[in-house]
């Protein structure tokens, strides 16, 4: 069946294996019967090294106007020191997240057979525009013995509330509705208190959702030892970044982890990307694992309202059998297409 409309998608393949896994994702989306009109944007390390361009306001405004943005991976090869840290992270990825108001980073995890968390399914709802990522702070007396560096964590009532509300809405749809706030309220008392109060207040509107709280250090133990306790984890930007790598590791590796950078208010396009990086060492081998990119594309379809196609793709990924390193990118893509 073919979708009723054609979706305009900006494709940011990026660096390393990004373009290959993104192509696989596009093939699977089309194979599921969804019609896409894509526009490629060359952004990332290669582009920056070639002409110094990272991202400008005009491109950002253009991207906002698409139905969705699909991103592969951004970043130079390990050991390539030509790009100072932060140029692409702050200048491109975070500029996209902040500039498009992608205030939710939704990262679902479904443990693969043989992984530490086998049988578990949970998701992290990470606040995506505030916290220590906001860029508050600075340096005084740079390079001297008296240098001072501060990096504040920004937590607004508005930002925390819209994140927590999204997390509760997600949790309410689970077979066993449960939401766990992860923070460090015993030390980060100002921000922790705001997050706790908001969870209590918004939680009062969701009577079916069981609410729990973990300190972030304890959550690191629980994710390894008893991940089945989680449904939705809601947390701030930095804790969410760290926990999602750990969650990826215990559920089968970040080769499987998908993410949706969402603007649920729909004031602009949302962005979908695998959690993994550019893996330059795999370029040209044909062995890049496209499963995380494909799952990210399924999240895109869910956001666009193509829930049936999203479900079929997600099921094909779940049912995938075989060794990625043997089948290669094309072999994996072929099997997924057959399973649709
Ligand atoms: C992620 C990444 C980014 C982050 C980096 C590349 C800026 O680690 O998406 O998790 O810290 O959010
Ligand atoms: Mn990360």
Coordinates of C-alpha atoms and ligand atoms in Angstrom, one line a residue:
X1 CA 0.0 0.0 0.0
X2 CA 1.2 3.5 -0.8
X3 CA 1.0 6.4 1.6
X4 CA -1.6 9.0 0.7
X5 CA 0.8 11.8 0.7
X6 CA 4.4 12.4 -0.2
X7 CA 6.6 13.5 2.7
X8 CA 9.3 16.1 2.2
X9 CA 12.4 14.8 4.0
X10 CA 15.7 16.6 4.4
X11 CA 18.5 14.0 4.4
X12 CA 21.7 14.8 6.2
X13 CA 23.8 11.7 5.6
X14 CA 26.8 13.3 7.2
X15 CA 30.1 11.6 7.6
X16 CA 31.6 8.1 7.7
X17 CA 29.0 5.4 7.4
X18 CA 26.2 8.0 7.8
X19 CA 25.3 8.1 4.1
X20 CA 25.2 4.3 3.7
X21 CA 23.0 3.6 6.7
X22 CA 20.7 6.5 5.8
X23 CA 20.3 5.1 2.3
X24 CA 19.3 1.8 3.8
X25 CA 16.8 3.5 6.0
X26 CA 15.3 5.3 3.0
X27 CA 15.1 2.1 1.0
X28 CA 13.2 0.4 3.8
X29 CA 10.8 3.3 4.3
X30 CA 10.0 3.3 0.6
X31 CA 9.7 -0.5 0.7
X32 CA 7.1 -0.1 3.4
X33 CA 5.0 1.9 0.9
X34 CA 5.7 5.4 2.1
X35 CA 6.4 8.0 -0.5
X36 CA 9.2 10.4 0.2
X37 CA 10.6 13.4 -1.7
X38 CA 14.1 13.9 -0.3
X39 CA 16.5 16.8 -0.4
X40 CA 20.2 16.1 0.4
X41 CA 22.2 18.5 2.6
X42 CA 25.9 18.0 2.8
X43 CA 26.7 19.0 6.4
X44 CA 29.3 17.6 8.8
X45 CA 33.0 17.1 9.2
X46 CA 33.8 16.6 5.5
X47 CA 31.9 19.7 4.5
X48 CA 33.6 21.7 7.3
X49 CA 37.0 20.6 6.2
X50 CA 36.3 21.4 2.6
X51 CA 34.9 24.9 2.9
X52 CA 34.6 25.8 6.6
X53 CA 30.8 25.7 6.6
X54 CA 29.0 24.3 9.6
X55 CA 25.4 25.6 9.6
X56 CA 23.9 29.0 9.0
X57 CA 20.6 30.6 9.8
X58 CA 19.2 30.3 6.3
X59 CA 19.9 26.6 6.1
X60 CA 18.4 26.1 9.6
X61 CA 15.2 28.0 8.5
X62 CA 15.0 25.8 5.4
X63 CA 15.3 22.6 7.4
X64 CA 12.5 23.8 9.7
X65 CA 10.1 23.7 6.7
X66 CA 10.5 20.0 5.9
X67 CA 8.1 17.3 7.2
X68 CA 11.1 15.6 8.8
X69 CA 14.9 15.5 8.9
X70 CA 16.8 12.2 8.7
X71 CA 20.4 12.3 9.9
X72 CA 23.1 9.6 9.5
X73 CA 26.2 10.5 11.6
X74 CA 28.3 13.5 12.1
X75 CA 32.0 13.6 13.0
X76 CA 35.6 13.2 11.9
X77 CA 37.6 10.0 12.1
X78 CA 39.1 9.2 15.5
X79 CA 42.5 10.7 15.7
X80 CA 41.7 13.4 13.1
X81 CA 42.5 16.5 15.1
X82 CA 41.8 19.1 12.4
X83 CA 38.4 20.0 13.9
X84 CA 38.4 21.5 17.4
X85 CA 36.0 19.8 19.8
X86 CA 32.7 21.6 19.9
X87 CA 32.7 23.0 16.4
X88 CA 30.4 20.3 15.0
X89 CA 28.8 19.3 18.3
X90 CA 27.7 22.8 19.3
X91 CA 27.8 24.4 15.9
X92 CA 25.8 21.7 14.1
X93 CA 24.1 19.1 16.2
X94 CA 23.1 21.3 19.2
X95 CA 22.3 24.2 16.9
X96 CA 19.8 22.0 15.1
X97 CA 18.4 20.7 18.4
X98 CA 18.1 24.2 19.9
X99 CA 17.3 26.1 16.7
X100 CA 14.4 23.8 15.8
X101 CA 13.3 23.5 19.4
X102 CA 13.7 19.7 19.4
X103 CA 13.0 19.6 23.1
X104 CA 12.6 15.9 23.5
X105 CA 15.2 13.3 22.7
X106 CA 13.3 10.0 22.7
X107 CA 15.4 6.9 22.8
X108 CA 13.6 3.6 22.9
X109 CA 15.5 0.4 23.8
X110 CA 14.5 -3.2 23.1
X111 CA 17.1 -5.7 24.2
X112 CA 18.3 -8.1 21.6
X113 CA 18.7 -11.8 22.4
X114 CA 21.9 -12.5 24.2
X115 CA 22.3 -9.0 25.6
X116 CA 22.6 -8.2 29.3
X117 CA 19.0 -6.8 29.4
X118 CA 17.5 -9.6 27.3
X119 CA 13.7 -9.4 27.3
X120 CA 13.5 -5.8 28.5
X121 CA 11.9 -2.9 26.7
X122 CA 12.1 0.7 28.0
X123 CA 12.7 4.2 26.7
X124 CA 14.6 7.2 27.8
X125 CA 13.0 10.6 27.5
X126 CA 15.9 13.1 27.6
X127 CA 15.3 16.8 27.9
X128 CA 17.1 18.1 24.8
X129 CA 17.5 21.9 24.9
X130 CA 18.6 22.8 28.4
X131 CA 20.7 21.4 31.3
X132 CA 24.5 21.8 31.1
X133 CA 24.2 21.7 27.3
X134 CA 22.6 25.1 27.2
X135 CA 26.0 26.8 27.1
X136 CA 25.7 28.9 30.3
X137 CA 29.0 29.8 31.8
X138 CA 32.4 30.9 30.7
X139 CA 36.1 31.2 31.4
X140 CA 37.9 33.9 33.4
X141 CA 41.7 34.4 33.6
X142 CA 42.1 31.9 30.8
X143 CA 45.4 30.1 30.8
X144 CA 46.6 31.4 34.1
X145 CA 47.0 29.6 37.4
X146 CA 43.9 31.3 38.5
X147 CA 41.7 30.2 35.6
X148 CA 38.0 29.8 36.4
X149 CA 35.7 27.7 34.3
X150 CA 31.9 27.6 35.0
X151 CA 29.3 25.5 33.1
X152 CA 25.9 26.0 34.5
X153 CA 22.9 23.7 34.2
X154 CA 19.8 25.6 33.0
X155 CA 16.5 24.1 34.1
X156 CA 13.4 26.2 33.3
X157 CA 10.0 25.5 34.6
X158 CA 8.7 25.6 31.0
X159 CA 11.4 23.2 29.7
X160 CA 11.1 20.7 32.5
X161 CA 7.4 20.7 32.4
X162 CA 7.0 20.1 28.7
X163 CA 9.6 17.3 28.9
X164 CA 7.9 15.6 31.9
X165 CA 4.5 15.9 30.2
X166 CA 5.7 14.2 27.1
X167 CA 7.2 11.5 29.2
X168 CA 4.0 10.9 31.1
X169 CA 2.0 10.8 27.8
X170 CA 4.4 8.1 26.5
X171 CA 4.3 6.2 29.8
X172 CA 0.5 6.2 29.8
X173 CA 0.5 4.2 26.5
X174 CA 2.5 1.3 28.0
X175 CA 1.0 -2.0 28.9
X176 CA 2.4 -1.4 32.4
X177 CA 2.5 2.4 32.7
X178 CA 5.5 3.4 34.7
X179 CA 7.7 6.5 34.8
X180 CA 11.0 6.9 36.6
X181 CA 12.5 10.3 37.2
X182 CA 16.3 10.0 37.2
X183 CA 18.3 12.8 38.8
X184 CA 20.6 13.6 41.7
X185 CA 18.2 15.4 44.0
X186 CA 20.4 14.8 47.0
X187 CA 23.2 17.0 45.7
X188 CA 21.7 19.0 42.8
X189 CA 19.1 20.3 45.1
X190 CA 17.8 23.3 43.1
X191 CA 17.3 21.6 39.8
X192 CA 16.4 18.3 41.5
X193 CA 13.6 20.0 43.5
X194 CA 12.2 21.6 40.3
X195 CA 12.2 18.3 38.5
X196 CA 10.6 16.4 41.4
X197 CA 7.9 19.0 41.9
X198 CA 7.0 19.0 38.2
X199 CA 6.9 15.2 38.2
X200 CA 4.5 15.2 41.1
X201 CA 2.3 17.9 39.7
X202 CA 2.1 16.5 36.1
X203 CA 1.9 13.0 37.5
X204 CA -1.4 13.9 39.3
X205 CA -3.0 14.2 35.9
X206 CA -1.9 10.6 35.0
X207 CA -3.4 8.4 37.6
X208 CA -2.7 5.2 35.7
X209 CA 1.1 5.8 35.6
X210 CA 3.2 4.4 38.5
X211 CA 5.9 6.9 39.4
X212 CA 9.3 6.1 40.8
X213 CA 12.6 8.0 41.4
X214 CA 16.2 6.9 41.1
X215 CA 19.4 8.8 41.8
X216 CA 21.5 8.7 38.6
X217 CA 24.3 6.7 40.1
X218 CA 21.9 4.1 41.3
X219 CA 20.2 4.0 37.9
X220 CA 23.5 3.0 36.4
X221 CA 23.5 -0.1 38.6
X222 CA 19.8 -0.9 38.0
X223 CA 20.2 -0.6 34.2
X224 CA 22.8 -3.3 34.4
X225 CA 21.3 -5.5 37.2
X226 CA 17.5 -5.0 36.9
X227 CA 16.6 -3.1 33.7
X228 CA 13.1 -4.7 33.7
X229 CA 12.1 -2.2 36.4
X230 CA 12.0 0.6 33.8
X231 CA 9.2 1.8 31.5
X232 CA 9.9 5.4 30.7
X233 CA 12.9 7.1 32.2
X234 CA 12.7 10.9 32.2
X235 CA 15.8 12.9 32.9
X236 CA 17.8 16.0 32.1
X237 CA 20.0 16.5 29.1
X238 CA 23.4 15.3 30.4
X239 CA 22.1 12.4 32.5
X240 CA 20.0 11.3 29.5
X241 CA 23.1 11.4 27.3
X242 CA 25.1 9.2 29.6
X243 CA 22.3 6.8 30.5
X244 CA 21.4 6.3 26.9
X245 CA 24.9 5.0 26.0
X246 CA 24.7 2.7 29.0
X247 CA 21.2 1.6 28.0
X248 CA 22.5 0.9 24.5
X249 CA 25.3 -1.2 25.8
X250 CA 23.1 -3.4 28.0
X251 CA 20.4 -3.9 25.3
X252 CA 22.8 -5.1 22.5
X253 CA 25.1 -2.2 21.6
X254 CA 24.5 1.2 20.2
X255 CA 24.5 -0.4 16.7
X256 CA 20.8 -0.9 17.5
X257 CA 19.9 2.3 19.3
X258 CA 17.6 4.8 17.5
X259 CA 16.6 8.3 18.5
X260 CA 14.1 10.9 17.8
X261 CA 14.8 14.6 18.4
X262 CA 11.3 15.8 18.6
X263 CA 9.4 19.0 18.5
X264 CA 6.1 17.7 19.8
X265 CA 4.5 21.1 19.5
X266 CA 5.2 20.8 15.7
X267 CA 6.5 24.3 15.2
X268 CA 9.0 22.8 12.8
X269 CA 10.5 19.6 11.5
X270 CA 11.7 16.9 14.0
X271 CA 15.0 15.1 13.4
X272 CA 15.7 11.4 13.5
X273 CA 19.2 9.9 13.9
X274 CA 20.9 6.7 15.1
X275 CA 22.7 7.1 18.4
X276 CA 25.9 5.7 17.0
X277 CA 28.7 7.7 15.4
X278 CA 30.3 7.9 12.0
X279 CA 32.5 4.7 12.3
X280 CA 34.9 5.8 9.6
X281 CA 36.8 2.5 9.9
X282 CA 33.8 0.7 8.4
X283 CA 33.5 3.0 5.3
X284 CA 34.0 1.0 2.1
X285 CA 33.7 -2.3 3.8
X286 CA 29.9 -2.6 3.2
X287 CA 29.6 -3.8 6.8
X288 CA 27.9 -0.8 8.4
X289 CA 25.0 -1.9 10.5
X290 CA 21.9 0.0 9.2
X291 CA 19.5 -1.3 11.9
X292 CA 19.7 1.8 14.1
X293 CA 19.2 4.1 11.2
X294 CA 16.2 2.0 10.0
X295 CA 14.7 2.1 13.5
X296 CA 15.2 5.9 13.6
X297 CA 13.3 6.1 10.3
X298 CA 10.5 4.1 11.8
X299 CA 10.3 6.7 14.6
X300 CA 10.1 9.3 11.9
X301 CA 7.1 7.5 10.3
X302 CA 5.4 7.3 13.7
X303 CA 5.8 11.0 14.1
X304 CA 4.4 11.6 10.7
X305 CA 1.4 9.5 11.5
X306 CA 2.4 6.6 9.3
X307 CA 1.9 4.3 12.2
X308 CA 1.2 1.1 10.2
X309 CA 4.4 1.4 8.2
X310 CA 6.3 2.3 11.3
X311 CA 5.0 -0.8 13.1
X312 CA 5.9 -3.1 10.1
X313 CA 9.4 -1.7 9.9
X314 CA 9.9 -2.0 13.7
X315 CA 8.7 -5.6 13.6
X316 CA 11.1 -6.4 10.7
X317 CA 14.0 -5.0 12.7
X318 CA 12.9 -7.0 15.8
X319 CA 12.6 -10.2 13.7
X320 CA 15.9 -9.7 11.9
X321 CA 18.0 -12.8 12.0
X322 CA 21.6 -13.4 11.1
X323 CA 25.0 -11.7 11.5
X324 CA 25.3 -8.1 10.4
X325 CA 29.0 -8.6 9.8
X326 CA 28.3 -11.5 7.4
X327 CA 25.3 -10.1 5.6
X328 CA 26.6 -6.6 5.3
X329 CA 24.5 -3.4 4.9
X330 CA 22.9 -4.5 1.7
X331 CA 22.1 -8.0 3.0
X332 CA 20.5 -6.6 6.1
X333 CA 18.5 -4.1 4.0
X334 CA 17.4 -6.9 1.7
X335 CA 16.2 -9.1 4.6
X336 CA 14.3 -6.2 6.1
X337 CA 12.6 -5.5 2.8
X338 CA 11.6 -9.1 2.5
X339 CA 10.1 -9.1 6.0
X340 CA 7.9 -6.1 5.4
Ligands
LIG1 C1 24.3 12.1 21.4 C2 25.7 12.6 21.2 C3 25.7 14.1 21.3 C4 25.2 14.5 22.6 C5 27.0 14.8 21.0 C6 27.6 14.2 19.7 C7 26.9 16.3 21.0 O1 26.5 12.0 22.2 O2 23.4 12.4 20.6 O3 24.0 11.4 22.4 O4 26.0 14.7 23.6 O5 24.0 14.7 22.8
LIG2 MN1 25.6 10.7 23.6

